[in-house]
mmCIF file of C-alpha atoms in Angstrom:
data_model
loop_
_atom_site.group_PDB
_atom_site.id
_atom_site.type_symbol
_atom_site.label_atom_id
_atom_site.label_comp_id
_atom_site.label_asym_id
_atom_site.label_seq_id
_atom_site.Cartn_x
_atom_site.Cartn_y
_atom_site.Cartn_z
ATOM 1 C CA UNK A 13 -2.440 -14.266 -12.235
ATOM 2 C CA UNK A 14 0.662 -15.299 -10.292
ATOM 3 C CA UNK A 15 0.881 -11.665 -9.220
ATOM 4 C CA UNK A 16 -2.805 -11.192 -8.379
ATOM 5 C CA UNK A 17 -3.392 -11.837 -4.673
ATOM 6 C CA UNK A 18 -7.004 -11.731 -3.511
ATOM 7 C CA UNK A 19 -7.352 -12.043 0.254
ATOM 8 C CA UNK A 20 -10.670 -13.364 1.586
ATOM 9 C CA UNK A 21 -12.885 -10.513 2.703
ATOM 10 C CA UNK A 22 -13.127 -11.979 6.208
ATOM 11 C CA UNK A 23 -9.337 -12.349 6.623
ATOM 12 C CA UNK A 24 -8.872 -9.632 9.259
ATOM 13 C CA UNK A 25 -8.569 -12.045 12.181
ATOM 14 C CA UNK A 26 -6.982 -15.175 10.758
ATOM 15 C CA UNK A 27 -4.363 -16.672 8.503
ATOM 16 C CA UNK A 28 -4.514 -16.656 4.699
ATOM 17 C CA UNK A 29 -3.318 -19.876 3.092
ATOM 18 C CA UNK A 30 -2.207 -20.465 -0.465
ATOM 19 C CA UNK A 31 -5.378 -22.480 -0.965
ATOM 20 C CA UNK A 32 -7.457 -19.461 0.069
ATOM 21 C CA UNK A 33 -5.641 -17.183 -2.392
ATOM 22 C CA UNK A 34 -6.217 -19.759 -5.127
ATOM 23 C CA UNK A 35 -9.925 -20.194 -4.358
ATOM 24 C CA UNK A 36 -10.552 -16.426 -4.333
ATOM 25 C CA UNK A 37 -9.200 -16.237 -7.895
ATOM 26 C CA UNK A 38 -11.524 -19.034 -8.932
ATOM 27 C CA UNK A 39 -14.497 -17.435 -7.186
ATOM 28 C CA UNK A 40 -14.066 -13.763 -8.117
ATOM 29 C CA UNK A 41 -11.647 -13.483 -11.047
ATOM 30 C CA UNK A 42 -12.546 -16.304 -13.428
ATOM 31 C CA UNK A 43 -9.466 -18.467 -12.983
ATOM 32 C CA UNK A 44 -11.274 -21.638 -14.051
ATOM 33 C CA UNK A 45 -12.196 -20.047 -17.386
ATOM 34 C CA UNK A 46 -8.607 -19.171 -18.330
ATOM 35 C CA UNK A 47 -6.406 -21.971 -16.958
ATOM 36 C CA UNK A 48 -6.335 -25.733 -17.359
ATOM 37 C CA UNK A 49 -5.827 -28.134 -14.454
ATOM 38 C CA UNK A 50 -2.063 -28.286 -14.930
ATOM 39 C CA UNK A 51 -1.707 -24.513 -14.808
ATOM 40 C CA UNK A 52 -4.053 -24.342 -11.827
ATOM 41 C CA UNK A 53 -1.879 -26.819 -9.921
ATOM 42 C CA UNK A 54 1.231 -24.792 -10.688
ATOM 43 C CA UNK A 55 -0.489 -21.598 -9.567
ATOM 44 C CA UNK A 56 -1.644 -23.192 -6.310
ATOM 45 C CA UNK A 57 1.923 -24.266 -5.550
ATOM 46 C CA UNK A 58 3.080 -20.719 -6.259
ATOM 47 C CA UNK A 59 0.546 -19.202 -3.843
ATOM 48 C CA UNK A 60 1.570 -21.675 -1.144
ATOM 49 C CA UNK A 61 5.137 -20.317 -1.452
ATOM 50 C CA UNK A 62 3.819 -16.768 -0.865
ATOM 51 C CA UNK A 63 1.666 -17.613 2.182
ATOM 52 C CA UNK A 64 4.273 -18.489 4.819
ATOM 53 C CA UNK A 65 4.269 -19.411 8.493
ATOM 54 C CA UNK A 66 0.933 -21.170 8.332
ATOM 55 C CA UNK A 67 -0.599 -18.285 6.389
ATOM 56 C CA UNK A 68 0.363 -15.679 8.970
ATOM 57 C CA UNK A 69 2.850 -13.937 6.638
ATOM 58 C CA UNK A 70 2.887 -12.946 2.968
ATOM 59 C CA UNK A 71 6.269 -13.194 1.248
ATOM 60 C CA UNK A 72 5.831 -10.902 -1.762
ATOM 61 C CA UNK A 73 9.361 -11.513 -3.017
ATOM 62 C CA UNK A 74 8.139 -15.001 -3.943
ATOM 63 C CA UNK A 75 5.633 -13.389 -6.309
ATOM 64 C CA UNK A 76 8.520 -11.950 -8.349
ATOM 65 C CA UNK A 77 11.219 -14.593 -7.744
ATOM 66 C CA UNK A 78 13.828 -11.863 -7.279
ATOM 67 C CA UNK A 79 15.410 -9.887 -4.465
ATOM 68 C CA UNK A 80 14.911 -6.395 -5.886
ATOM 69 C CA UNK A 81 13.661 -3.660 -3.498
ATOM 70 C CA UNK A 82 9.898 -3.798 -2.982
ATOM 71 C CA UNK A 83 7.773 -0.655 -3.266
ATOM 72 C CA UNK A 84 4.123 -0.638 -2.164
ATOM 73 C CA UNK A 85 1.247 1.767 -2.838
ATOM 74 C CA UNK A 86 -1.642 1.600 -0.377
ATOM 75 C CA UNK A 87 -5.210 2.354 -1.495
ATOM 76 C CA UNK A 88 -4.182 2.414 -5.149
ATOM 77 C CA UNK A 89 -7.590 3.052 -6.720
ATOM 78 C CA UNK A 90 -7.708 1.947 -10.358
ATOM 79 C CA UNK A 91 -3.944 1.755 -10.683
ATOM 80 C CA UNK A 92 -2.988 4.574 -13.053
ATOM 81 C CA UNK A 93 -0.177 5.869 -10.829
ATOM 82 C CA UNK A 94 1.276 2.533 -9.737
ATOM 83 C CA UNK A 95 1.298 1.128 -13.284
ATOM 84 C CA UNK A 96 3.281 4.157 -14.466
ATOM 85 C CA UNK A 97 5.772 3.790 -11.603
ATOM 86 C CA UNK A 98 6.180 0.023 -12.044
ATOM 87 C CA UNK A 99 6.874 0.557 -15.754
ATOM 88 C CA UNK A 100 9.474 3.235 -15.060
ATOM 89 C CA UNK A 101 11.139 1.130 -12.344
ATOM 90 C CA UNK A 102 11.355 -2.133 -14.305
ATOM 91 C CA UNK A 103 14.650 -3.882 -13.617
ATOM 92 C CA UNK A 104 15.378 -1.766 -10.543
ATOM 93 C CA UNK A 105 12.515 -2.469 -8.121
ATOM 94 C CA UNK A 106 9.417 -4.632 -7.765
ATOM 95 C CA UNK A 107 6.057 -2.984 -7.086
ATOM 96 C CA UNK A 108 2.873 -3.997 -5.306
ATOM 97 C CA UNK A 109 -0.396 -2.135 -4.849
ATOM 98 C CA UNK A 110 -3.229 -2.727 -2.398
ATOM 99 C CA UNK A 111 -6.883 -1.844 -2.918
ATOM 100 C CA UNK A 112 -9.919 -3.058 -0.991
ATOM 101 C CA UNK A 113 -12.563 -2.642 -3.714
ATOM 102 C CA UNK A 114 -12.480 -5.623 -6.050
ATOM 103 C CA UNK A 115 -13.849 -3.734 -9.059
ATOM 104 C CA UNK A 116 -10.853 -1.383 -8.821
ATOM 105 C CA UNK A 117 -8.520 -4.345 -8.337
ATOM 106 C CA UNK A 118 -9.889 -5.894 -11.534
ATOM 107 C CA UNK A 119 -9.326 -2.679 -13.488
ATOM 108 C CA UNK A 120 -5.810 -2.289 -12.068
ATOM 109 C CA UNK A 121 -4.897 -5.858 -12.985
ATOM 110 C CA UNK A 122 -6.370 -5.400 -16.481
ATOM 111 C CA UNK A 123 -4.434 -2.150 -16.933
ATOM 112 C CA UNK A 124 -1.183 -3.803 -15.826
ATOM 113 C CA UNK A 125 -1.729 -6.782 -18.134
ATOM 114 C CA UNK A 126 -2.708 -4.757 -21.203
ATOM 115 C CA UNK A 127 0.143 -2.255 -20.783
ATOM 116 C CA UNK A 128 2.786 -4.925 -20.199
ATOM 117 C CA UNK A 129 3.492 -3.929 -16.595
ATOM 118 C CA UNK A 130 2.214 -7.101 -14.899
ATOM 119 C CA UNK A 131 5.652 -8.822 -14.679
ATOM 120 C CA UNK A 132 6.754 -6.008 -12.347
ATOM 121 C CA UNK A 133 3.526 -5.391 -10.415
ATOM 122 C CA UNK A 134 1.741 -7.519 -7.827
ATOM 123 C CA UNK A 135 -1.884 -6.431 -7.453
ATOM 124 C CA UNK A 136 -3.400 -7.186 -4.045
ATOM 125 C CA UNK A 137 -7.063 -7.117 -3.113
ATOM 126 C CA UNK A 138 -7.177 -6.553 0.638
ATOM 127 C CA UNK A 139 -7.784 -4.134 3.449
ATOM 128 C CA UNK A 140 -4.517 -2.188 3.605
ATOM 129 C CA UNK A 141 -4.227 -2.422 7.391
ATOM 130 C CA UNK A 142 -4.655 -6.222 7.284
ATOM 131 C CA UNK A 143 -2.155 -6.479 4.425
ATOM 132 C CA UNK A 144 0.489 -4.497 6.337
ATOM 133 C CA UNK A 145 0.138 -6.756 9.358
ATOM 134 C CA UNK A 146 0.803 -9.799 7.163
ATOM 135 C CA UNK A 147 3.968 -8.532 5.472
ATOM 136 C CA UNK A 148 7.407 -9.613 6.626
ATOM 137 C CA UNK A 149 9.164 -7.094 8.878
ATOM 138 C CA UNK A 150 11.734 -4.994 7.012
ATOM 139 C CA UNK A 151 10.624 -6.294 3.596
ATOM 140 C CA UNK A 152 9.557 -3.000 1.967
ATOM 141 C CA UNK A 153 11.766 -0.165 0.704
ATOM 142 C CA UNK A 154 9.059 2.462 0.062
ATOM 143 C CA UNK A 155 5.411 2.887 1.022
ATOM 144 C CA UNK A 156 3.233 5.388 -0.852
ATOM 145 C CA UNK A 157 -0.208 6.813 -0.116
ATOM 146 C CA UNK A 158 -1.648 9.133 -2.756
ATOM 147 C CA UNK A 159 -4.550 11.469 -1.992
ATOM 148 C CA UNK A 160 -5.865 9.641 1.094
ATOM 149 C CA UNK A 161 -9.435 10.351 2.141
ATOM 150 C CA UNK A 162 -9.629 12.305 5.418
ATOM 151 C CA UNK A 163 -11.774 10.701 8.113
ATOM 152 C CA UNK A 164 -15.421 11.721 8.117
ATOM 153 C CA UNK A 165 -15.923 14.093 11.010
ATOM 154 C CA UNK A 166 -18.901 13.753 13.303
ATOM 155 C CA UNK A 167 -19.394 17.381 14.209
ATOM 156 C CA UNK A 168 -16.910 17.324 17.076
ATOM 157 C CA UNK A 169 -14.415 19.861 15.777
ATOM 158 C CA UNK A 170 -11.268 19.730 13.684
ATOM 159 C CA UNK A 171 -8.978 18.118 16.235
ATOM 160 C CA UNK A 172 -6.791 15.395 14.838
ATOM 161 C CA UNK A 173 -8.135 11.902 15.329
ATOM 162 C CA UNK A 174 -4.706 10.780 16.495
ATOM 163 C CA UNK A 175 -2.363 12.774 18.662
ATOM 164 C CA UNK A 176 -3.411 16.349 18.139
ATOM 165 C CA UNK A 177 -6.395 16.103 20.466
ATOM 166 C CA UNK A 178 -4.543 14.011 22.999
ATOM 167 C CA UNK A 179 -6.637 10.924 22.240
ATOM 168 C CA UNK A 180 -4.885 7.694 21.386
ATOM 169 C CA UNK A 181 -7.881 6.089 19.721
ATOM 170 C CA UNK A 182 -9.760 9.108 18.391
ATOM 171 C CA UNK A 183 -13.023 7.132 18.576
ATOM 172 C CA UNK A 184 -14.982 10.162 19.749
ATOM 173 C CA UNK A 185 -13.716 12.358 16.938
ATOM 174 C CA UNK A 186 -13.508 10.503 13.660
ATOM 175 C CA UNK A 187 -15.040 7.607 11.797
ATOM 176 C CA UNK A 188 -12.757 4.619 11.140
ATOM 177 C CA UNK A 189 -10.022 5.423 8.630
ATOM 178 C CA UNK A 190 -6.692 4.027 7.491
ATOM 179 C CA UNK A 191 -3.968 6.495 8.421
ATOM 180 C CA UNK A 192 -3.926 6.096 12.192
ATOM 181 C CA UNK A 193 -1.020 5.744 14.602
ATOM 182 C CA UNK A 194 -1.550 1.972 14.515
ATOM 183 C CA UNK A 195 -1.207 1.936 10.724
ATOM 184 C CA UNK A 196 1.927 4.081 10.883
ATOM 185 C CA UNK A 197 3.436 1.634 13.352
ATOM 186 C CA UNK A 198 2.634 -1.174 10.904
ATOM 187 C CA UNK A 199 4.316 0.792 8.113
ATOM 188 C CA UNK A 200 7.389 1.341 10.288
ATOM 189 C CA UNK A 201 7.556 -2.401 11.005
ATOM 190 C CA UNK A 202 7.535 -3.441 7.338
ATOM 191 C CA UNK A 203 9.969 -0.755 6.154
ATOM 192 C CA UNK A 204 13.578 -1.787 5.740
ATOM 193 C CA UNK A 205 16.384 0.228 7.318
ATOM 194 C CA UNK A 206 16.323 3.601 5.584
ATOM 195 C CA UNK A 207 12.943 2.836 4.023
ATOM 196 C CA UNK A 208 10.618 5.744 3.264
ATOM 197 C CA UNK A 209 6.935 6.614 3.579
ATOM 198 C CA UNK A 210 5.534 9.191 1.138
ATOM 199 C CA UNK A 211 2.033 10.644 1.587
ATOM 200 C CA UNK A 212 0.896 12.934 -1.232
ATOM 201 C CA UNK A 213 -2.258 15.047 -1.005
ATOM 202 C CA UNK A 214 -3.811 18.353 -2.054
ATOM 203 C CA UNK A 215 -5.373 18.702 1.427
ATOM 204 C CA UNK A 216 -2.725 20.548 3.414
ATOM 205 C CA UNK A 217 -4.812 20.610 6.602
ATOM 206 C CA UNK A 218 -5.069 16.839 6.599
ATOM 207 C CA UNK A 219 -1.354 16.471 5.814
ATOM 208 C CA UNK A 220 -0.492 18.642 8.812
ATOM 209 C CA UNK A 221 -2.634 16.399 10.996
ATOM 210 C CA UNK A 222 -0.918 13.297 9.616
ATOM 211 C CA UNK A 223 2.506 14.876 10.173
ATOM 212 C CA UNK A 224 1.607 15.485 13.821
ATOM 213 C CA UNK A 225 0.436 11.888 14.149
ATOM 214 C CA UNK A 226 3.638 10.580 12.523
ATOM 215 C CA UNK A 227 5.735 12.751 14.820
ATOM 216 C CA UNK A 228 4.241 10.940 17.794
ATOM 217 C CA UNK A 229 5.181 7.502 16.390
ATOM 218 C CA UNK A 230 8.710 6.382 17.191
ATOM 219 C CA UNK A 231 11.002 5.385 14.358
ATOM 220 C CA UNK A 232 10.326 8.027 11.701
ATOM 221 C CA UNK A 233 12.720 10.831 10.769
ATOM 222 C CA UNK A 234 12.228 13.805 8.476
ATOM 223 C CA UNK A 235 13.458 13.501 4.871
ATOM 224 C CA UNK A 236 14.209 16.287 2.385
ATOM 225 C CA UNK A 237 12.331 15.287 -0.808
ATOM 226 C CA UNK A 238 14.833 17.046 -3.081
ATOM 227 C CA UNK A 239 14.957 20.067 -5.410
ATOM 228 C CA UNK A 240 11.748 21.956 -6.026
ATOM 229 C CA UNK A 241 10.108 21.066 -2.719
ATOM 230 C CA UNK A 242 9.310 23.933 -0.360
ATOM 231 C CA UNK A 243 8.785 23.494 3.361
ATOM 232 C CA UNK A 244 5.228 24.224 4.448
ATOM 233 C CA UNK A 245 5.133 27.434 6.480
ATOM 234 C CA UNK A 246 3.209 25.760 9.295
ATOM 235 C CA UNK A 247 5.840 23.030 9.704
ATOM 236 C CA UNK A 248 8.418 25.289 11.338
ATOM 237 C CA UNK A 249 12.105 24.435 11.399
ATOM 238 C CA UNK A 250 12.281 21.898 14.246
ATOM 239 C CA UNK A 251 14.406 19.002 12.889
ATOM 240 C CA UNK A 252 12.629 16.576 15.235
ATOM 241 C CA UNK A 253 9.237 17.148 13.600
ATOM 242 C CA UNK A 254 7.876 15.518 10.441
ATOM 243 C CA UNK A 255 7.682 18.206 7.774
ATOM 244 C CA UNK A 256 4.965 18.868 5.229
ATOM 245 C CA UNK A 257 6.459 19.881 1.874
ATOM 246 C CA UNK A 258 4.870 21.649 -1.085
ATOM 247 C CA UNK A 259 5.714 20.497 -4.594
ATOM 248 C CA UNK A 260 5.634 17.435 -6.817
ATOM 249 C CA UNK A 261 7.412 14.363 -5.413
ATOM 250 C CA UNK A 262 10.303 13.370 -7.667
ATOM 251 C CA UNK A 263 12.968 10.730 -8.024
ATOM 252 C CA UNK A 264 14.596 11.827 -4.763
ATOM 253 C CA UNK A 265 11.343 10.975 -2.979
ATOM 254 C CA UNK A 266 11.273 7.503 -4.511
ATOM 255 C CA UNK A 267 8.974 8.321 -7.454
ATOM 256 C CA UNK A 268 10.607 7.059 -10.676
ATOM 257 C CA UNK A 269 8.045 8.748 -12.967
ATOM 258 C CA UNK A 270 7.209 12.170 -11.470
ATOM 259 C CA UNK A 271 5.010 13.119 -14.447
#
């Protein structure tokens, strides 16, 4: 449980202390049933080392006690993909995944534990946007988003919620969703120099919208994902634009287990 971080569900506006992380495990994940007082005290001390700067920042490297590159999947569902990647990357990189639904977090943590991946995977229960704001700047090597849900439209057309329709907020077009310009700026802040963001989806229309949104956010450059990837015909050949690619992301795109 040293690599199971459960943020309070009302943590969007304030700090998250080590004591809060500890109490959430006791309240929602049965910590008291599986650890004695001595182990609980050790775990509390561990969480206090992760929650830094008065709880304003999360230092995930403290969860692994190493300085290996950190890779993070946002909205990780039940953890099938991230567990496979963390297993394939053992010894080379540390992994974390973030999911807001606690039932999915429980299943991800169980999967990691039962498959032997938990030493290399930190499972986080949190709103992804809140989690990104709490990470140290430049602390992440790769960020992954697999099959993100498009925003629910409200009958106002297919204009992009960010950028494509000229609206900064998109409030009149789309319901609240994760992959906004604000989120991309948060991703840019936490990425290290040369760090990469990979978004993988079977919805090419949505990917084109996200590419347009990313193109309007300073600090991102296009990356060739390697052999087998084909440039989307709608992306054009402008090197200043973020390209949509067709194909399966491989090792060159930061995916250690492409299968």
